[in-house]
Short mmCIF file of C-alpha atoms in Angstrom, two decimals:
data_model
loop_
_atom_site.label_atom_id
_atom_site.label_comp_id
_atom_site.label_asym_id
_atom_site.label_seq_id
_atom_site.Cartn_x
_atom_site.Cartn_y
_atom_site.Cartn_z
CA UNK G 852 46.78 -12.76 -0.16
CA UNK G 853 47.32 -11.30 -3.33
CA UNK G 854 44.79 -8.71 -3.95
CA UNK G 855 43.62 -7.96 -0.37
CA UNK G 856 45.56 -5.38 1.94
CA UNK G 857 45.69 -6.05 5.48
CA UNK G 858 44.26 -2.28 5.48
CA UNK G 859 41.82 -3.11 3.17
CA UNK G 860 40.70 -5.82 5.24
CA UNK G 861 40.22 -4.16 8.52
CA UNK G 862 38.04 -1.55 6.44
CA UNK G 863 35.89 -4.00 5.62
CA UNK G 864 36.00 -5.38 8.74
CA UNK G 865 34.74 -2.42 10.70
CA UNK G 866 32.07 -1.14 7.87
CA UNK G 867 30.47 -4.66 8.12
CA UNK G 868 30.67 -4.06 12.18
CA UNK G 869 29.55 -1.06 12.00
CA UNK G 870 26.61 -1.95 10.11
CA UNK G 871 25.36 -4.57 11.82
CA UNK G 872 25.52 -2.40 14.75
CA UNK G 873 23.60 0.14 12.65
CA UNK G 874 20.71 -2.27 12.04
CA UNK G 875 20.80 -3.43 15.53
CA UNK G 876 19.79 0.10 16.65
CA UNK G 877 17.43 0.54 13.81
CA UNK G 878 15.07 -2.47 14.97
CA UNK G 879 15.49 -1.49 18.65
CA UNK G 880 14.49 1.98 17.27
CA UNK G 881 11.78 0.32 15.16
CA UNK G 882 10.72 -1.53 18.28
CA UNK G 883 9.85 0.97 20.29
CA UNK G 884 7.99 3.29 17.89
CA UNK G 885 6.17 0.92 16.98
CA UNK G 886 7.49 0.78 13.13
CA UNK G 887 7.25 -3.06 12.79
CA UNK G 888 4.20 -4.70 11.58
CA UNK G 889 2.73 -8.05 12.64
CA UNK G 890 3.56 -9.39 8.75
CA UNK G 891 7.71 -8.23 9.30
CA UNK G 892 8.80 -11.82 8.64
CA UNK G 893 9.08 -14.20 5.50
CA UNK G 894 9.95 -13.21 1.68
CA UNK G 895 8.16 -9.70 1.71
CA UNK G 896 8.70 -8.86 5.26
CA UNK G 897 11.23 -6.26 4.67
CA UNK G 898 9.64 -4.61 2.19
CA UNK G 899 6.42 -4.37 4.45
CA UNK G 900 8.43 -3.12 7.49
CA UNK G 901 9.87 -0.03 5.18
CA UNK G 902 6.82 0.65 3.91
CA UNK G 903 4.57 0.80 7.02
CA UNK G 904 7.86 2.54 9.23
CA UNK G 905 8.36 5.00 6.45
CA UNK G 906 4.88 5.68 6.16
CA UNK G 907 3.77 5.82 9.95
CA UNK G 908 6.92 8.42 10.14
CA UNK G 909 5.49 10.45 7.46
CA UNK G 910 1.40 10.36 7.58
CA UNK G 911 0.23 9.69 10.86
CA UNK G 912 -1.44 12.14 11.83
CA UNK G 913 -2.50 13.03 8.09
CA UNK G 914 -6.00 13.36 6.30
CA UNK G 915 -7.27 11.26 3.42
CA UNK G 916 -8.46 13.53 0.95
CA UNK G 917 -12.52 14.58 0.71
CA UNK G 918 -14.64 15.61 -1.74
CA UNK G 919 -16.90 17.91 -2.82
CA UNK G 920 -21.11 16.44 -3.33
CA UNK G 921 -20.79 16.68 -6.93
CA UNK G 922 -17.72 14.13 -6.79
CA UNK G 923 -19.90 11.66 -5.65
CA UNK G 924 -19.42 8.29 -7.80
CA UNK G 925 -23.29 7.07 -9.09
CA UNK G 926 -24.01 4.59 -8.51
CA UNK G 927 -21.91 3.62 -5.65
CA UNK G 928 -20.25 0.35 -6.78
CA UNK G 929 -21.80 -2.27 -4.55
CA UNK G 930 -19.57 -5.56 -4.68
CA UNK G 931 -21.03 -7.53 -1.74
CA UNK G 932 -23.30 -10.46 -1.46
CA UNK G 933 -25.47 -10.48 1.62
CA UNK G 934 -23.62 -13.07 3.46
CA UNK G 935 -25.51 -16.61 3.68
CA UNK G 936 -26.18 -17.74 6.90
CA UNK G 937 -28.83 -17.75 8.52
CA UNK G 938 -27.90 -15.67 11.47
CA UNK G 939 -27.53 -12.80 9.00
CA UNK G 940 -30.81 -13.60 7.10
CA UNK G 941 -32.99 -13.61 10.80
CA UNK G 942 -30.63 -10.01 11.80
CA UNK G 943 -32.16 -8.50 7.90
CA UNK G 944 -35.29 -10.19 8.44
CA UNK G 945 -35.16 -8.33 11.66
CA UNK G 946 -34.31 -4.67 9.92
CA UNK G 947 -30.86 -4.92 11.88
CA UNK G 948 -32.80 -4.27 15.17
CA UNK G 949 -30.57 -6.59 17.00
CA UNK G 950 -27.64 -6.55 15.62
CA UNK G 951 -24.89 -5.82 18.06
CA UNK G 952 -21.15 -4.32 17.80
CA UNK G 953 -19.20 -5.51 21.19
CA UNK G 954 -16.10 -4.16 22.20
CA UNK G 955 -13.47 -6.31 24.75
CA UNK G 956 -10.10 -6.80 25.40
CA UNK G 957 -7.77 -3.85 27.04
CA UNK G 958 -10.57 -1.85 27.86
CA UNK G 959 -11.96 -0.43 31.20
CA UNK G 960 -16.14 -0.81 30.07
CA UNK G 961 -16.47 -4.04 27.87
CA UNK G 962 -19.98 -3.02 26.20
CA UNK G 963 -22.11 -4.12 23.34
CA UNK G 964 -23.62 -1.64 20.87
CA UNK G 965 -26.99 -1.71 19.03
CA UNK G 966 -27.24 0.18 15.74
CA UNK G 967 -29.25 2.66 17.03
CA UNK G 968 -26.90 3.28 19.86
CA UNK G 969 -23.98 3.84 17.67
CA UNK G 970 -26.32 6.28 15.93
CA UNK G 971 -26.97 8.23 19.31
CA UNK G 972 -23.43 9.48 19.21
CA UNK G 973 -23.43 12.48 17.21
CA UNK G 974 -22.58 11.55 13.60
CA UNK G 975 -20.24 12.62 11.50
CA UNK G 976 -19.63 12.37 7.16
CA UNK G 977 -16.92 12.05 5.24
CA UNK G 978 -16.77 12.22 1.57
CA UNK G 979 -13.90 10.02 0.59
CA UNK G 980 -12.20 7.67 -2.30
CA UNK G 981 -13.12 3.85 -1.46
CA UNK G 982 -10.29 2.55 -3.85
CA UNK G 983 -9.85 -1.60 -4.45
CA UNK G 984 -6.46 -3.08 -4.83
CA UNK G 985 -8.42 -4.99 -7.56
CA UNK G 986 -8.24 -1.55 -9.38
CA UNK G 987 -11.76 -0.14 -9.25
CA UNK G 988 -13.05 2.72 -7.17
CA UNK G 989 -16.18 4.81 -5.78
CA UNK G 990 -16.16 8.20 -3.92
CA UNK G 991 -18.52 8.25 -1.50
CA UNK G 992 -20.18 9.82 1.48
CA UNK G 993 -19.58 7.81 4.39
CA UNK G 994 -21.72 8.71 7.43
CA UNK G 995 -21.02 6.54 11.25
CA UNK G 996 -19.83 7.54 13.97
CA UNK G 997 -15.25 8.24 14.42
CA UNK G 998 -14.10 5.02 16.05
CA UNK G 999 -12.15 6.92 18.58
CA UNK G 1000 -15.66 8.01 20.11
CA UNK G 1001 -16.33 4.41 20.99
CA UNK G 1002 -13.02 3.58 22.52
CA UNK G 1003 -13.33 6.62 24.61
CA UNK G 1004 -16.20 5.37 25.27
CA UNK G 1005 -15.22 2.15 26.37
CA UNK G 1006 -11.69 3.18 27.73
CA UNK G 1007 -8.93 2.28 26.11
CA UNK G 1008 -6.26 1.08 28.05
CA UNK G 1009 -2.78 3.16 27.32
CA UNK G 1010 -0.68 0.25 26.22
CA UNK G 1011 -2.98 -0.74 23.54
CA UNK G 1012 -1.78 -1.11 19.99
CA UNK G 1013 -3.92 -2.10 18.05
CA UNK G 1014 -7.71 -3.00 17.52
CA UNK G 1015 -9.24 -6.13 16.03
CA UNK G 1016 -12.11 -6.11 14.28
CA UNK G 1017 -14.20 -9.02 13.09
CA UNK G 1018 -17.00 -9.57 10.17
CA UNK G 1019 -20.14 -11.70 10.66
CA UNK G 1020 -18.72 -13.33 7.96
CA UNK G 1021 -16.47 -16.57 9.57
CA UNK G 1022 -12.49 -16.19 9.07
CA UNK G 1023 -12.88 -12.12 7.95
CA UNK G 1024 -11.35 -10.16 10.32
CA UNK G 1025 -8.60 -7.43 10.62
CA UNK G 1026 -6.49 -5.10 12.59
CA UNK G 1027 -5.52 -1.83 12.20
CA UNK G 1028 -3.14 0.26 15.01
CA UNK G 1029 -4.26 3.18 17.53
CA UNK G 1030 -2.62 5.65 14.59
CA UNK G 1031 -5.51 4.70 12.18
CA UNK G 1032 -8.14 3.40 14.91
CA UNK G 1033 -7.80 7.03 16.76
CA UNK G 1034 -7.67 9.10 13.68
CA UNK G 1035 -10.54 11.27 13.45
CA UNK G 1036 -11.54 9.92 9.41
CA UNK G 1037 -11.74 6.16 10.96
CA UNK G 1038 -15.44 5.21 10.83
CA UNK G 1039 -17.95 2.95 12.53
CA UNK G 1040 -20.36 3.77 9.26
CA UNK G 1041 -23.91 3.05 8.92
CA UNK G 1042 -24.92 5.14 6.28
CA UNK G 1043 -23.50 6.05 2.95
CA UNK G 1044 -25.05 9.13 0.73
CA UNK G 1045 -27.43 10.51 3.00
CA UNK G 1046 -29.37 6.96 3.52
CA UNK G 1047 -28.68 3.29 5.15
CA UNK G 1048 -25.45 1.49 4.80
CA UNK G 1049 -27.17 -0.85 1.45
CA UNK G 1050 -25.88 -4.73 2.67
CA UNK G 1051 -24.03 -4.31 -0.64
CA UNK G 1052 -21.41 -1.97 0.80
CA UNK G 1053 -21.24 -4.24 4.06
CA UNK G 1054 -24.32 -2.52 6.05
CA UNK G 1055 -25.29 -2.25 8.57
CA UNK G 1056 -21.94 -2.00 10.00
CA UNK G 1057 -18.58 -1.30 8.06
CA UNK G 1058 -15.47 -0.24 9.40
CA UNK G 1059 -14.26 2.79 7.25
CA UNK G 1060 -10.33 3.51 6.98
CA UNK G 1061 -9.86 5.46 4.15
CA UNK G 1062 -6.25 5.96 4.90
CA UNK G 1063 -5.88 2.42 3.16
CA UNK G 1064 -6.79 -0.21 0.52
CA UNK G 1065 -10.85 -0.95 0.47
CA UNK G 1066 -10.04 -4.66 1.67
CA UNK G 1067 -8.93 -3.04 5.58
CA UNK G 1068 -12.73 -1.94 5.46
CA UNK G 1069 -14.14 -4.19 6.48
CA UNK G 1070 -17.83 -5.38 6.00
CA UNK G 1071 -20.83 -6.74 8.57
CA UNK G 1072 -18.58 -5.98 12.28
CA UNK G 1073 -20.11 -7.96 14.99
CA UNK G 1074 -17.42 -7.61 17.46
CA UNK G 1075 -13.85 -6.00 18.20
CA UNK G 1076 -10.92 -6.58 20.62
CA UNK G 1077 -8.08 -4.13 22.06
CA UNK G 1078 -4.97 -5.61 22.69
CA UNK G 1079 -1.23 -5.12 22.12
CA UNK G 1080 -0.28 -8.20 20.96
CA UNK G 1081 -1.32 -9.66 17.20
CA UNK G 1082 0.38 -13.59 17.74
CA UNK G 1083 -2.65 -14.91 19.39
CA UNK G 1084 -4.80 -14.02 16.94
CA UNK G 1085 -5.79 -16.32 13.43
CA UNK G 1086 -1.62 -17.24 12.17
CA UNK G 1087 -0.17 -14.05 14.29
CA UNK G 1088 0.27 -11.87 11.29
CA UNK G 1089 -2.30 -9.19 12.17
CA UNK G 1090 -5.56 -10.34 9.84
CA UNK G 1091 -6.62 -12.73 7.54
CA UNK G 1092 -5.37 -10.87 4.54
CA UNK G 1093 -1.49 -11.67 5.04
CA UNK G 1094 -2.74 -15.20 5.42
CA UNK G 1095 -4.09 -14.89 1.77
CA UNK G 1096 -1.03 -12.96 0.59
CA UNK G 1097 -2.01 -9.72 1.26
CA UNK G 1098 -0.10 -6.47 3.29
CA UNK G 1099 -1.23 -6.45 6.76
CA UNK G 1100 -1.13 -2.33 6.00
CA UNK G 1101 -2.71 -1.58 3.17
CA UNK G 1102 -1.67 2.36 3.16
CA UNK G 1103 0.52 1.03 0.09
CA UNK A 194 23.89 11.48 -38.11
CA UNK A 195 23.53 8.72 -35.48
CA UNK A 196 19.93 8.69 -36.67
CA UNK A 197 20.75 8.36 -40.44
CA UNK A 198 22.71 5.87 -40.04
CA UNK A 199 20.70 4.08 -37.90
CA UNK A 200 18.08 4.31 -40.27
CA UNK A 201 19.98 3.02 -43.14
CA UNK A 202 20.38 -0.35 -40.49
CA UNK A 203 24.30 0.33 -40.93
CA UNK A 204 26.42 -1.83 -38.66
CA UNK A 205 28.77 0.48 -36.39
CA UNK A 206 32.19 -0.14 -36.54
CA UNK A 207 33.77 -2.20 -33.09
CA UNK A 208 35.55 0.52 -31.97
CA UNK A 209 32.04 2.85 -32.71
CA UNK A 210 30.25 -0.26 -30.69
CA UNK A 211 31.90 0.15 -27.58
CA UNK A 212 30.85 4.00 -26.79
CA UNK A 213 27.20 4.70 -26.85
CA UNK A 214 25.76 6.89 -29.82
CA UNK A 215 23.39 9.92 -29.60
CA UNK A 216 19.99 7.69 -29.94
CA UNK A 217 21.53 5.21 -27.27
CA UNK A 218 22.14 8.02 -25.27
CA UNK A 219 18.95 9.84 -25.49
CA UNK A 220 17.40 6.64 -24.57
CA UNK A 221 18.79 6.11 -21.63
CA UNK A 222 18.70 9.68 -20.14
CA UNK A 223 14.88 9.28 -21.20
CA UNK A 224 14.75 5.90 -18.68
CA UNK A 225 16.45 7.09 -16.08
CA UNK A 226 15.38 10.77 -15.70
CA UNK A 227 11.92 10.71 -17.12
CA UNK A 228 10.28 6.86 -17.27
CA UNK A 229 11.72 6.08 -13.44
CA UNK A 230 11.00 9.08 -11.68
CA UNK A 231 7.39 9.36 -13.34
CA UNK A 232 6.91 5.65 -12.55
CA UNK A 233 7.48 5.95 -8.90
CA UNK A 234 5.54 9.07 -8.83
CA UNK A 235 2.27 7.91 -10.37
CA UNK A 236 2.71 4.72 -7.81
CA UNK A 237 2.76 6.68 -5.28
CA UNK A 238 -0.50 8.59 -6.44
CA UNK A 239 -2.16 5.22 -6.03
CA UNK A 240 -1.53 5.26 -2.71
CA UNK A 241 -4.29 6.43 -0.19
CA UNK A 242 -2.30 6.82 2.40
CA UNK A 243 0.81 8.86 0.94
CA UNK A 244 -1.72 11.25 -0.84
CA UNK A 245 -3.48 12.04 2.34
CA UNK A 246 0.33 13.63 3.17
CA UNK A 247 0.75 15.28 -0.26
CA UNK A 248 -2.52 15.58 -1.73
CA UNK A 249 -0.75 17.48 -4.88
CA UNK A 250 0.91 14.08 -6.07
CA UNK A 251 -2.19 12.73 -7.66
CA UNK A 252 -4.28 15.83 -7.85
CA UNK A 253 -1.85 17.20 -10.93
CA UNK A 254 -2.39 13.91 -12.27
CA UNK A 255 -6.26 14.42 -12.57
CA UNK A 256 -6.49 12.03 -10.20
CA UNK A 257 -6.13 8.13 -8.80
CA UNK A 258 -7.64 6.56 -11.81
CA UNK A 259 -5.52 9.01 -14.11
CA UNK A 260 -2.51 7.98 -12.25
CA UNK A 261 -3.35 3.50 -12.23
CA UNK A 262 -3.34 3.92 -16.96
CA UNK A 263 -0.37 6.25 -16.46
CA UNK A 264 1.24 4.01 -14.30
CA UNK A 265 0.23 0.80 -16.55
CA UNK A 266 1.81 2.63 -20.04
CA UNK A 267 4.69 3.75 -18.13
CA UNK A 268 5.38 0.68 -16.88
CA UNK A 269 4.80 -0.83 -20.34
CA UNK A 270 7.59 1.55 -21.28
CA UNK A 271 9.50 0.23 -19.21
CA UNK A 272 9.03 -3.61 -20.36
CA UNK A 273 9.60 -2.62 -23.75
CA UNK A 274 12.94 -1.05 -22.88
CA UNK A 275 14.23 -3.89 -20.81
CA UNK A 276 13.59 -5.99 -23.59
CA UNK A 277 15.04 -4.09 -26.62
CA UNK A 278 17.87 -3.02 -24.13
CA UNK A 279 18.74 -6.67 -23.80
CA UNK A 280 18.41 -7.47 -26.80
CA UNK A 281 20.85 -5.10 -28.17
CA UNK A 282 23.19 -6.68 -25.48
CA UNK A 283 22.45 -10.25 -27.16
CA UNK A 284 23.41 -8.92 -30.34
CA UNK A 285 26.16 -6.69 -29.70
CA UNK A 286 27.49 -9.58 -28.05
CA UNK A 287 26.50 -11.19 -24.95
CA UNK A 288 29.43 -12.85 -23.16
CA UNK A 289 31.65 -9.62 -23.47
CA UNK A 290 29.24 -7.21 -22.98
CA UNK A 291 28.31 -9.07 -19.50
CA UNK A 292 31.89 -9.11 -18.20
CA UNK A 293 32.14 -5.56 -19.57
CA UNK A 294 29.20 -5.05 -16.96
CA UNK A 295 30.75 -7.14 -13.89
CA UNK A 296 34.45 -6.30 -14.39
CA UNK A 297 34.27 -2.68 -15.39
CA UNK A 298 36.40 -3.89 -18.33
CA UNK A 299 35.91 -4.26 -21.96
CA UNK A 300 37.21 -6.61 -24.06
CA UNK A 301 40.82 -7.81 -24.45
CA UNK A 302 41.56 -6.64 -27.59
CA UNK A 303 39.79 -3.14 -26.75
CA UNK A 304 42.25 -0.91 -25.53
CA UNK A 305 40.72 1.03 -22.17
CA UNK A 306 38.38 4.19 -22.08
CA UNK A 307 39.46 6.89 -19.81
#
């Protein structure tokens, strides 16, 4: 016991108990507001849970910035294949006439939606930054219809958390919460500069969140679920992109 | 003067090599007040969601583009001075100049700084 005080030691002591009582009351905290995401455990998990708690604290209910028309990127950068099965070819062959958007899970009104009735709700634009994590960008203007619409539509149970929404495309699907699936700049987009969604930019049907990283917009949705749980979906980390080693929020 | 003599590749003297000269100096208050800050500002221009809070933070910086090559040489900045920063360390003398670092104290035969 030569360099140690008894003193000393009971400082310590406390401070250590102290702070694991401290970070007991931040996860219960956490918890609650909903400031963990599905992706909290593993190497990165910390870092993901700071960054998606520190930014749901500070931007939730904040725009991503528009544009003016003359800001518009030409030509927007189209990075998509068409995708290659045949269900997709007979929908294009069929000018998208039958290609349907349903909606389940914790919702009152389980419904499917046709193109054109997605475009009966009144639409709305948004000229906004499309911005890869591969490093590339386009400004564009988005045109669809807010998502919120639809799940008022559809009636959204209150203890939802988050919606799931799936591609056309097999094992490409995502989740984003009821902060970005409610807020007002959170597309169902079928257009883009005044004319169709091209197939390039994942028409006929993207989902638009341009509160995050291009890869949570995703291309050709066929269907989407409501729920509040992410484990029973793909590994339980919220979409496919943690599976390939990407954030579950892509805010950054 | 620490210039000159840095430019004439003259050795400092041990007990010169144990407090840090003008151009060490400058260097460092150039990492830590200018390189750091700038480098977690222009990340956080790259970030959609952050900007849609504070718009301003990439908007001075002509934009998110702007911000990803500042970023990138900033960062390169920053690789450059890790490297030439330890490398100074090798040379100066690597097994002291560590326990100087962990121990708060220099070497034995070095009497103490106040």
């Amino acid at each position: 016991m030569s360099g140690i005080s008894r003193r000393k030691l009971i400082t310590t002591g406390i401070a250590a108990a102290a702070g694991v009582a401290g970070l007991g009351v931040a996860d219960r905290m956490a918890q609650k507001y909903g400031l963990v995401p599905p992706d909290h455990g593993g190497i990165w998990g910390l870092g993901e849970t700071l960054t998606y708690a520190s930014q749901r604290m500070l931007t939730r209910h904040s725009l991503a910035r528009e544009f003016t028309r003359d800001k518009i990127s030409k030509p927007p950068f189209a990075n998509e294949l068409a995708p290659p099965s045949e269900e997709f070819k007979r929908l294009q062959a069929g000018r998208f006439a039958d290609w349907r958007l349903s909606i389940d899970g914790m919702v009152a009104r389980p419904a499917s939606f046709s193109l054109d009735q997605l475009k009966s709700y009144p639409a709305h634009s948004q000229i906004t930054m499309l911005q890869c994590e591969e490093g590339w960008s386009y400004i564009a203007e988005w045109i669809g219809v807010p998502l919120s619409q639809i799940l008022q539509a559809v009636e959204v149970h209150p203890q939802a958390k988050y919606v799931v929404y799936f591609s056309i495309e097999p094992d490409w699907w995502d989740s984003v919460d009821m902060a970005d699936a409610l807020h007002p700049q959170t597309f169902l987009a079928y257009g883009l500069n005044g004319d169709e969604l091209p197939v390039g930019n994942g028409g006929p049907l993207r989902l638009r969140v341009p509160r995050q990283v291009g890869y949570k917009s995703v291309k050709f949705i066929t269907h989407m679920t409501v729920t509040d749980n992410l484990k029973t979906f793909g590994k339980g980390l919220g979409s496919a992109s943690p599976e390939g080693g990407y954030a579950w929020y892509a805010g950054l | 003067m620490a210039l000159a003599s840095h430019l004439r590749f003259e050795r400092p003297s041990e007990a010169e090599a144990w407090s840090y000269n003008l151009l060490q100096r400058l260097a460092y208050l150039f990492v830590i007040f200018v390189l750091f800050p700038f480098v977690i500002w222009t990340g956080l221009a790259m970030s959609p969601a952050f900007v849609s809070a504070v718009p301003a933070a990439v908007n001075v910086l002509g934009g998110q583009q702007s911000a990803r090559t500042l970023h990138f040489f900033v960062s390169l900045a920053l690789v450059l001075f890790l490297l030439i920063h330890v490398g100074m360390v090798w040379f100066a003398g690597f097994r002291s100049r560590m326990r100087a670092m962990i121990t708060g104290r220099g070497a034995s035969t070095h009497t103490e700084r106040t």
